[in-house]
Amino acid sequence: MIAAFEGWNDACQAATNVIRHLVSRYDSQEVCHIDNEGFYDYQVARPMICSVQGRKRIIWPQTTFYDIDVSPTLHFLAQIAPEPNYRWEDYCRQTLRIAEDYDVSDIVTLGSMFDDCPHTRPLPLDISKNGCESEPDKEYNGPVGIPNILDTFASDAGFRTTSIWVSVPHYCANTECLQGSLELVRALSLLLELPIIEGDLNRKAAEWRKNADEIVEQTHAGDYLACLERDYDLNAQAQRIASNGMPACEELIREAESFLRGN
């Protein structure tokens, strides 16, 4: 099962747009919902009104599950919803009962968050499996959203779990980040060892990068972007050096000293 939630856990809709992309690219059908009553504050997650053939219809916040036919041997149960406002424990238990009903063995939660990262580099990914960070020295401590809670409940219930988060530049907060969605789709492909159809995500990601270039130019944030790029490149270099073992530490120190001198 793949789950993504609108709101605090979904910077620039990068996570929930993965679910929408999968639904649009594969044979899929709605299979069930979680009753919204008691989970939402309607002053926060507002109902929507729309006209269908001249008649007004109210659309309430709700959780929708899709059965997505990815291959002859693999189906996704995809969950998409606004983040609930209340009763998270009950919500997670209902979610896991549905997962059991559909014989789910693995649960993947997706999220996106704002960060100080440059749009001109691959967007950072944080991946944890069965509650364990891939990089323990960067383990997160702080407030969490419903994906983290669901991941913990699922792990405790015996599901294999993976949590994947992508970082999104905060200076692009007003645009959908399809580059982030593309990074998450590619991470899913590696996790499943199955190429997921990318469709027009590459084109949309390129449009997003172009729009980000324009935002930097219009806000005269070129120096700030250059600083983010230097930090990103130095950190990437440090990781490469560290992976080569202790003898490379002196090179890392020289790189850091050179950076601090502005060379």
mmCIF file of N, CA and C in Angstrom, residues 128-236:
data_model
loop_
_atom_site.group_PDB
_atom_site.id
_atom_site.type_symbol
_atom_site.label_atom_id
_atom_site.label_comp_id
_atom_site.label_asym_id
_atom_site.label_seq_id
_atom_site.Cartn_x
_atom_site.Cartn_y
_atom_site.Cartn_z
ATOM 1 N N SER A 128 13.455 5.707 5.241
ATOM 2 C CA SER A 128 13.623 4.820 6.392
ATOM 3 C C SER A 128 12.812 3.563 6.162
ATOM 4 N N LYS A 129 13.357 2.425 6.607
ATOM 5 C CA LYS A 129 12.675 1.145 6.475
ATOM 6 C C LYS A 129 12.444 0.549 7.847
ATOM 7 N N ASN A 130 11.210 0.098 8.076
ATOM 8 C CA ASN A 130 10.836 -0.511 9.347
ATOM 9 C C ASN A 130 11.229 0.357 10.531
ATOM 10 N N GLY A 131 11.063 1.681 10.341
ATOM 11 C CA GLY A 131 11.314 2.625 11.419
ATOM 12 C C GLY A 131 12.762 2.987 11.627
ATOM 13 N N CYS A 132 13.672 2.491 10.782
ATOM 14 C CA CYS A 132 15.108 2.761 10.951
ATOM 15 C C CYS A 132 15.585 3.709 9.861
ATOM 16 N N GLU A 133 16.232 4.808 10.275
ATOM 17 C CA GLU A 133 16.752 5.783 9.320
ATOM 18 C C GLU A 133 17.893 5.180 8.523
ATOM 19 N N SER A 134 17.942 5.516 7.213
ATOM 20 C CA SER A 134 19.047 5.042 6.380
ATOM 21 C C SER A 134 20.356 5.696 6.781
ATOM 22 N N GLU A 135 20.289 6.905 7.371
ATOM 23 C CA GLU A 135 21.464 7.604 7.865
ATOM 24 C C GLU A 135 21.216 7.966 9.332
ATOM 25 N N PRO A 136 21.626 7.092 10.282
ATOM 26 C CA PRO A 136 21.315 7.313 11.689
ATOM 27 C C PRO A 136 21.789 8.651 12.229
ATOM 28 N N ASP A 137 22.898 9.187 11.690
ATOM 29 C CA ASP A 137 23.407 10.460 12.191
ATOM 30 C C ASP A 137 22.493 11.627 11.823
ATOM 31 N N LYS A 138 21.540 11.383 10.894
ATOM 32 C CA LYS A 138 20.612 12.445 10.494
ATOM 33 C C LYS A 138 19.189 12.156 10.980
ATOM 34 N N GLU A 139 19.084 11.263 11.962
ATOM 35 C CA GLU A 139 17.760 10.877 12.445
ATOM 36 C C GLU A 139 16.992 12.087 12.943
ATOM 37 N N TYR A 140 15.721 12.165 12.511
ATOM 38 C CA TYR A 140 14.884 13.331 12.816
ATOM 39 C C TYR A 140 14.278 13.223 14.206
ATOM 40 N N ASN A 141 14.274 14.341 14.928
ATOM 41 C CA ASN A 141 13.568 14.455 16.192
ATOM 42 C C ASN A 141 12.733 15.722 16.140
ATOM 43 N N GLY A 142 11.434 15.617 16.342
ATOM 44 C CA GLY A 142 10.585 16.794 16.285
ATOM 45 C C GLY A 142 9.154 16.430 15.958
ATOM 46 N N PRO A 143 8.330 17.441 15.632
ATOM 47 C CA PRO A 143 6.916 17.201 15.318
ATOM 48 C C PRO A 143 6.765 16.284 14.108
ATOM 49 N N VAL A 144 5.712 15.479 14.118
ATOM 50 C CA VAL A 144 5.470 14.557 13.012
ATOM 51 C C VAL A 144 4.029 14.678 12.538
ATOM 52 N N GLY A 145 3.784 14.143 11.351
ATOM 53 C CA GLY A 145 2.447 14.147 10.768
ATOM 54 C C GLY A 145 1.890 12.735 10.700
ATOM 55 N N ILE A 146 0.728 12.607 10.092
ATOM 56 C CA ILE A 146 0.047 11.312 10.027
ATOM 57 C C ILE A 146 0.862 10.246 9.283
ATOM 58 N N PRO A 147 1.701 10.562 8.270
ATOM 59 C CA PRO A 147 2.485 9.484 7.657
ATOM 60 C C PRO A 147 3.404 8.795 8.667
ATOM 61 N N ASN A 148 4.034 9.582 9.550
ATOM 62 C CA ASN A 148 4.924 8.996 10.552
ATOM 63 C C ASN A 148 4.157 8.124 11.541
ATOM 64 N N ILE A 149 2.965 8.595 11.940
ATOM 65 C CA ILE A 149 2.156 7.826 12.882
ATOM 66 C C ILE A 149 1.688 6.520 12.240
ATOM 67 N N LEU A 150 1.200 6.599 10.996
ATOM 68 C CA LEU A 150 0.759 5.401 10.294
ATOM 69 C C LEU A 150 1.919 4.427 10.110
ATOM 70 N N ASP A 151 3.089 4.946 9.788
ATOM 71 C CA ASP A 151 4.275 4.108 9.611
ATOM 72 C C ASP A 151 4.587 3.354 10.902
ATOM 73 N N THR A 152 4.509 4.036 12.038
ATOM 74 C CA THR A 152 4.795 3.403 13.330
ATOM 75 C C THR A 152 3.752 2.347 13.673
ATOM 76 N N PHE A 153 2.469 2.684 13.495
ATOM 77 C CA PHE A 153 1.395 1.725 13.772
ATOM 78 C C PHE A 153 1.537 0.495 12.885
ATOM 79 N N ALA A 154 1.854 0.711 11.609
ATOM 80 C CA ALA A 154 1.979 -0.406 10.671
ATOM 81 C C ALA A 154 3.148 -1.314 11.049
ATOM 82 N N SER A 155 4.272 -0.709 11.416
ATOM 83 C CA SER A 155 5.431 -1.501 11.832
ATOM 84 C C SER A 155 5.116 -2.329 13.072
ATOM 85 N N ASP A 156 4.437 -1.702 14.033
ATOM 86 C CA ASP A 156 4.068 -2.423 15.263
ATOM 87 C C ASP A 156 3.092 -3.562 14.972
ATOM 88 N N ALA A 157 2.287 -3.408 13.907
ATOM 89 C CA ALA A 157 1.303 -4.432 13.554
ATOM 90 C C ALA A 157 1.900 -5.551 12.703
ATOM 91 N N GLY A 158 3.177 -5.447 12.375
ATOM 92 C CA GLY A 158 3.839 -6.514 11.645
ATOM 93 C C GLY A 158 3.987 -6.298 10.151
ATOM 94 N N PHE A 159 3.567 -5.139 9.639
ATOM 95 C CA PHE A 159 3.782 -4.831 8.228
ATOM 96 C C PHE A 159 5.236 -4.428 7.998
ATOM 97 N N ARG A 160 5.759 -4.750 6.837
ATOM 98 C CA ARG A 160 7.032 -4.155 6.420
ATOM 99 C C ARG A 160 6.746 -2.724 5.983
ATOM 100 N N THR A 161 7.541 -1.777 6.445
ATOM 101 C CA THR A 161 7.238 -0.368 6.183
ATOM 102 C C THR A 161 8.436 0.358 5.585
ATOM 103 N N THR A 162 8.119 1.318 4.733
ATOM 104 C CA THR A 162 9.126 2.230 4.180
ATOM 105 C C THR A 162 8.522 3.629 4.169
ATOM 106 N N SER A 163 9.300 4.598 4.630
ATOM 107 C CA SER A 163 8.879 5.999 4.607
ATOM 108 C C SER A 163 9.830 6.765 3.698
ATOM 109 N N ILE A 164 9.278 7.486 2.725
ATOM 110 C CA ILE A 164 10.102 8.238 1.765
ATOM 111 C C ILE A 164 9.639 9.696 1.773
ATOM 112 N N TRP A 165 10.567 10.590 2.067
ATOM 113 C CA TRP A 165 10.281 12.029 2.074
ATOM 114 C C TRP A 165 11.225 12.735 1.110
ATOM 115 N N VAL A 166 10.688 13.693 0.376
ATOM 116 C CA VAL A 166 11.503 14.519 -0.505
ATOM 117 C C VAL A 166 11.494 15.949 0.019
ATOM 118 N N SER A 167 12.637 16.610 -0.092
ATOM 119 C CA SER A 167 12.741 18.012 0.317
ATOM 120 C C SER A 167 12.470 18.916 -0.876
ATOM 121 N N VAL A 168 11.758 20.019 -0.621
ATOM 122 C CA VAL A 168 11.353 20.969 -1.654
ATOM 123 C C VAL A 168 11.863 22.357 -1.275
ATOM 124 N N PRO A 169 12.445 23.117 -2.215
ATOM 125 C CA PRO A 169 12.913 24.472 -1.883
ATOM 126 C C PRO A 169 11.779 25.351 -1.390
ATOM 127 N N HIS A 170 11.993 26.012 -0.260
ATOM 128 C CA HIS A 170 10.906 26.813 0.310
ATOM 129 C C HIS A 170 10.601 28.053 -0.528
ATOM 130 N N TYR A 171 11.561 28.487 -1.372
ATOM 131 C CA TYR A 171 11.290 29.671 -2.191
ATOM 132 C C TYR A 171 10.381 29.350 -3.378
ATOM 133 N N CYS A 172 10.038 28.050 -3.548
ATOM 134 C CA CYS A 172 9.095 27.643 -4.593
ATOM 135 C C CYS A 172 7.773 27.205 -3.985
ATOM 136 N N ALA A 173 7.423 27.766 -2.837
ATOM 137 C CA ALA A 173 6.278 27.280 -2.062
ATOM 138 C C ALA A 173 4.944 27.443 -2.774
ATOM 139 N N ASN A 174 4.854 28.343 -3.748
ATOM 140 C CA ASN A 174 3.561 28.637 -4.373
ATOM 141 C C ASN A 174 3.314 27.869 -5.666
ATOM 142 N N THR A 175 4.157 26.887 -5.960
ATOM 143 C CA THR A 175 3.974 26.112 -7.181
ATOM 144 C C THR A 175 4.019 24.619 -6.861
ATOM 145 N N GLU A 176 3.241 23.824 -7.598
ATOM 146 C CA GLU A 176 3.317 22.378 -7.431
ATOM 147 C C GLU A 176 4.698 21.899 -7.854
ATOM 148 N N CYS A 177 5.314 21.080 -7.027
ATOM 149 C CA CYS A 177 6.680 20.621 -7.307
ATOM 150 C C CYS A 177 6.643 19.244 -7.956
ATOM 151 N N LEU A 178 6.546 19.220 -9.276
ATOM 152 C CA LEU A 178 6.532 17.950 -9.988
ATOM 153 C C LEU A 178 7.908 17.299 -10.014
ATOM 154 N N GLN A 179 8.967 18.092 -9.793
ATOM 155 C CA GLN A 179 10.294 17.495 -9.664
ATOM 156 C C GLN A 179 10.324 16.602 -8.419
ATOM 157 N N GLY A 180 9.710 17.072 -7.329
ATOM 158 C CA GLY A 180 9.635 16.255 -6.125
ATOM 159 C C GLY A 180 8.850 14.978 -6.363
ATOM 160 N N SER A 181 7.741 15.079 -7.093
ATOM 161 C CA SER A 181 6.948 13.883 -7.418
ATOM 162 C C SER A 181 7.767 12.902 -8.242
ATOM 163 N N LEU A 182 8.540 13.428 -9.187
ATOM 164 C CA LEU A 182 9.378 12.571 -10.024
ATOM 165 C C LEU A 182 10.432 11.848 -9.186
ATOM 166 N N GLU A 183 11.046 12.570 -8.227
ATOM 167 C CA GLU A 183 12.044 11.943 -7.360
ATOM 168 C C GLU A 183 11.404 10.811 -6.547
ATOM 169 N N LEU A 184 10.190 11.023 -6.045
ATOM 170 C CA LEU A 184 9.506 9.994 -5.261
ATOM 171 C C LEU A 184 9.145 8.785 -6.127
ATOM 172 N N VAL A 185 8.677 9.031 -7.353
ATOM 173 C CA VAL A 185 8.351 7.933 -8.263
ATOM 174 C C VAL A 185 9.593 7.093 -8.552
ATOM 175 N N ARG A 186 10.717 7.748 -8.774
ATOM 176 C CA ARG A 186 11.949 7.006 -9.059
ATOM 177 C C ARG A 186 12.420 6.227 -7.830
ATOM 178 N N ALA A 187 12.221 6.802 -6.644
ATOM 179 C CA ALA A 187 12.568 6.077 -5.419
ATOM 180 C C ALA A 187 11.681 4.835 -5.270
ATOM 181 N N LEU A 188 10.398 4.973 -5.612
ATOM 182 C CA LEU A 188 9.498 3.822 -5.583
ATOM 183 C C LEU A 188 9.939 2.743 -6.569
ATOM 184 N N SER A 189 10.365 3.151 -7.751
ATOM 185 C CA SER A 189 10.832 2.195 -8.754
ATOM 186 C C SER A 189 12.007 1.379 -8.228
ATOM 187 N N LEU A 190 12.954 2.054 -7.565
ATOM 188 C CA LEU A 190 14.105 1.353 -7.001
ATOM 189 C C LEU A 190 13.681 0.429 -5.869
ATOM 190 N N LEU A 191 12.767 0.912 -5.031
ATOM 191 C CA LEU A 191 12.308 0.113 -3.897
ATOM 192 C C LEU A 191 11.627 -1.167 -4.373
ATOM 193 N N LEU A 192 10.788 -1.042 -5.407
ATOM 194 C CA LEU A 192 10.009 -2.178 -5.899
ATOM 195 C C LEU A 192 10.753 -3.006 -6.941
ATOM 196 N N GLU A 193 11.902 -2.481 -7.388
ATOM 197 C CA GLU A 193 12.655 -3.121 -8.475
ATOM 198 C C GLU A 193 11.748 -3.326 -9.687
ATOM 199 N N LEU A 194 10.960 -2.286 -9.939
ATOM 200 C CA LEU A 194 10.006 -2.303 -11.050
ATOM 201 C C LEU A 194 9.907 -0.899 -11.619
ATOM 202 N N PRO A 195 10.185 -0.710 -12.915
ATOM 203 C CA PRO A 195 10.098 0.640 -13.490
ATOM 204 C C PRO A 195 8.664 1.138 -13.509
ATOM 205 N N ILE A 196 8.420 2.253 -12.820
ATOM 206 C CA ILE A 196 7.093 2.865 -12.810
ATOM 207 C C ILE A 196 7.010 3.861 -13.957
ATOM 208 N N ILE A 197 5.908 3.860 -14.666
ATOM 209 C CA ILE A 197 5.727 4.768 -15.801
ATOM 210 C C ILE A 197 5.846 6.215 -15.317
ATOM 211 N N GLU A 198 6.751 6.972 -15.944
ATOM 212 C CA GLU A 198 6.925 8.377 -15.567
ATOM 213 C C GLU A 198 6.053 9.306 -16.394
ATOM 214 N N GLY A 199 5.662 8.857 -17.577
ATOM 215 C CA GLY A 199 4.758 9.657 -18.397
ATOM 216 C C GLY A 199 5.278 11.062 -18.636
ATOM 217 N N ASP A 200 4.433 12.060 -18.365
ATOM 218 C CA ASP A 200 4.810 13.449 -18.611
ATOM 219 C C ASP A 200 5.450 14.114 -17.395
ATOM 220 N N LEU A 201 5.828 13.327 -16.369
ATOM 221 C CA LEU A 201 6.456 13.917 -15.189
ATOM 222 C C LEU A 201 7.779 14.600 -15.535
ATOM 223 N N ASN A 202 8.540 14.018 -16.487
ATOM 224 C CA ASN A 202 9.811 14.642 -16.873
ATOM 225 C C ASN A 202 9.589 16.030 -17.450
ATOM 226 N N ARG A 203 8.594 16.144 -18.335
ATOM 227 C CA ARG A 203 8.301 17.453 -18.937
ATOM 228 C C ARG A 203 7.836 18.441 -17.877
ATOM 229 N N LYS A 204 6.942 17.999 -17.001
ATOM 230 C CA LYS A 204 6.425 18.889 -15.963
ATOM 231 C C LYS A 204 7.523 19.281 -14.970
ATOM 232 N N ALA A 205 8.438 18.355 -14.693
ATOM 233 C CA ALA A 205 9.553 18.674 -13.806
ATOM 234 C C ALA A 205 10.459 19.721 -14.433
ATOM 235 N N ALA A 206 10.688 19.612 -15.751
ATOM 236 C CA ALA A 206 11.503 20.606 -16.452
ATOM 237 C C ALA A 206 10.827 21.979 -16.408
ATOM 238 N N GLU A 207 9.504 22.010 -16.551
ATOM 239 C CA GLU A 207 8.769 23.275 -16.450
ATOM 240 C C GLU A 207 8.897 23.860 -15.048
ATOM 241 N N TRP A 208 8.852 22.991 -14.038
ATOM 242 C CA TRP A 208 9.000 23.464 -12.661
ATOM 243 C C TRP A 208 10.385 24.091 -12.447
ATOM 244 N N ARG A 209 11.430 23.449 -12.976
ATOM 245 C CA ARG A 209 12.790 23.984 -12.815
ATOM 246 C C ARG A 209 12.916 25.336 -13.520
ATOM 247 N N LYS A 210 12.304 25.453 -14.700
ATOM 248 C CA LYS A 210 12.337 26.728 -15.411
ATOM 249 C C LYS A 210 11.614 27.805 -14.619
ATOM 250 N N ASN A 211 10.478 27.457 -14.045
ATOM 251 C CA ASN A 211 9.733 28.406 -13.230
ATOM 252 C C ASN A 211 10.533 28.812 -11.999
ATOM 253 N N ALA A 212 11.256 27.864 -11.411
ATOM 254 C CA ALA A 212 12.092 28.167 -10.253
ATOM 255 C C ALA A 212 13.226 29.118 -10.636
ATOM 256 N N ASP A 213 13.791 28.925 -11.831
ATOM 257 C CA ASP A 213 14.816 29.871 -12.317
ATOM 258 C C ASP A 213 14.249 31.288 -12.366
ATOM 259 N N GLU A 214 13.018 31.406 -12.858
ATOM 260 C CA GLU A 214 12.385 32.717 -12.972
ATOM 261 C C GLU A 214 12.113 33.328 -11.601
ATOM 262 N N ILE A 215 11.730 32.489 -10.634
ATOM 263 C CA ILE A 215 11.479 32.986 -9.280
ATOM 264 C C ILE A 215 12.760 33.556 -8.685
ATOM 265 N N VAL A 216 13.868 32.844 -8.875
ATOM 266 C CA VAL A 216 15.157 33.314 -8.349
ATOM 267 C C VAL A 216 15.542 34.627 -9.014
ATOM 268 N N GLU A 217 15.325 34.708 -10.325
ATOM 269 C CA GLU A 217 15.683 35.935 -11.047
ATOM 270 C C GLU A 217 14.806 37.104 -10.605
ATOM 271 N N GLN A 218 13.512 36.877 -10.464
ATOM 272 C CA GLN A 218 12.588 37.954 -10.101
ATOM 273 C C GLN A 218 12.798 38.446 -8.678
ATOM 274 N N THR A 219 13.227 37.569 -7.794
ATOM 275 C CA THR A 219 13.426 37.945 -6.390
ATOM 276 C C THR A 219 14.873 38.326 -6.092
ATOM 277 N N HIS A 220 15.714 38.347 -7.140
ATOM 278 C CA HIS A 220 17.132 38.718 -6.981
ATOM 279 C C HIS A 220 17.794 37.845 -5.906
ATOM 280 N N ALA A 221 17.513 36.550 -5.971
ATOM 281 C CA ALA A 221 18.019 35.614 -4.961
ATOM 282 C C ALA A 221 19.179 34.770 -5.489
ATOM 283 N N GLY A 222 19.892 35.290 -6.482
ATOM 284 C CA GLY A 222 20.991 34.538 -7.076
ATOM 285 C C GLY A 222 22.087 34.198 -6.083
ATOM 286 N N ASP A 223 22.449 35.164 -5.228
ATOM 287 C CA ASP A 223 23.503 34.904 -4.239
ATOM 288 C C ASP A 223 23.061 33.837 -3.240
ATOM 289 N N TYR A 224 21.789 33.907 -2.855
ATOM 290 C CA TYR A 224 21.264 32.918 -1.922
ATOM 291 C C TYR A 224 21.298 31.525 -2.544
ATOM 292 N N LEU A 225 20.892 31.416 -3.816
ATOM 293 C CA LEU A 225 20.923 30.136 -4.509
ATOM 294 C C LEU A 225 22.351 29.613 -4.596
ATOM 295 N N ALA A 226 23.308 30.501 -4.904
ATOM 296 C CA ALA A 226 24.702 30.078 -4.994
ATOM 297 C C ALA A 226 25.195 29.522 -3.656
ATOM 298 N N CYS A 227 24.757 30.126 -2.564
ATOM 299 C CA CYS A 227 25.137 29.642 -1.239
ATOM 300 C C CYS A 227 24.555 28.250 -0.989
ATOM 301 N N LEU A 228 23.276 28.060 -1.362
ATOM 302 C CA LEU A 228 22.664 26.743 -1.199
ATOM 303 C C LEU A 228 23.389 25.692 -2.041
ATOM 304 N N GLU A 229 23.785 26.072 -3.252
ATOM 305 C CA GLU A 229 24.506 25.133 -4.115
ATOM 306 C C GLU A 229 25.852 24.753 -3.523
ATOM 307 N N ARG A 230 26.566 25.738 -2.934
ATOM 308 C CA ARG A 230 27.860 25.424 -2.317
ATOM 309 C C ARG A 230 27.680 24.479 -1.136
ATOM 310 N N ASP A 231 26.664 24.748 -0.300
ATOM 311 C CA ASP A 231 26.402 23.868 0.844
ATOM 312 C C ASP A 231 26.061 22.454 0.369
ATOM 313 N N TYR A 232 25.225 22.370 -0.656
ATOM 314 C CA TYR A 232 24.801 21.073 -1.187
ATOM 315 C C TYR A 232 26.014 20.306 -1.724
ATOM 316 N N ASP A 233 26.834 20.982 -2.514
ATOM 317 C CA ASP A 233 27.983 20.317 -3.136
ATOM 318 C C ASP A 233 29.012 19.894 -2.096
ATOM 319 N N LEU A 234 29.215 20.737 -1.079
ATOM 320 C CA LEU A 234 30.173 20.386 -0.036
ATOM 321 C C LEU A 234 29.690 19.167 0.743
ATOM 322 N N ASN A 235 28.396 19.128 1.045
ATOM 323 C CA ASN A 235 27.852 17.987 1.773
ATOM 324 C C ASN A 235 27.945 16.711 0.941
ATOM 325 N N ALA A 236 27.658 16.828 -0.368
ATOM 326 C CA ALA A 236 27.771 15.666 -1.243
ATOM 327 C C ALA A 236 29.206 15.167 -1.313
#
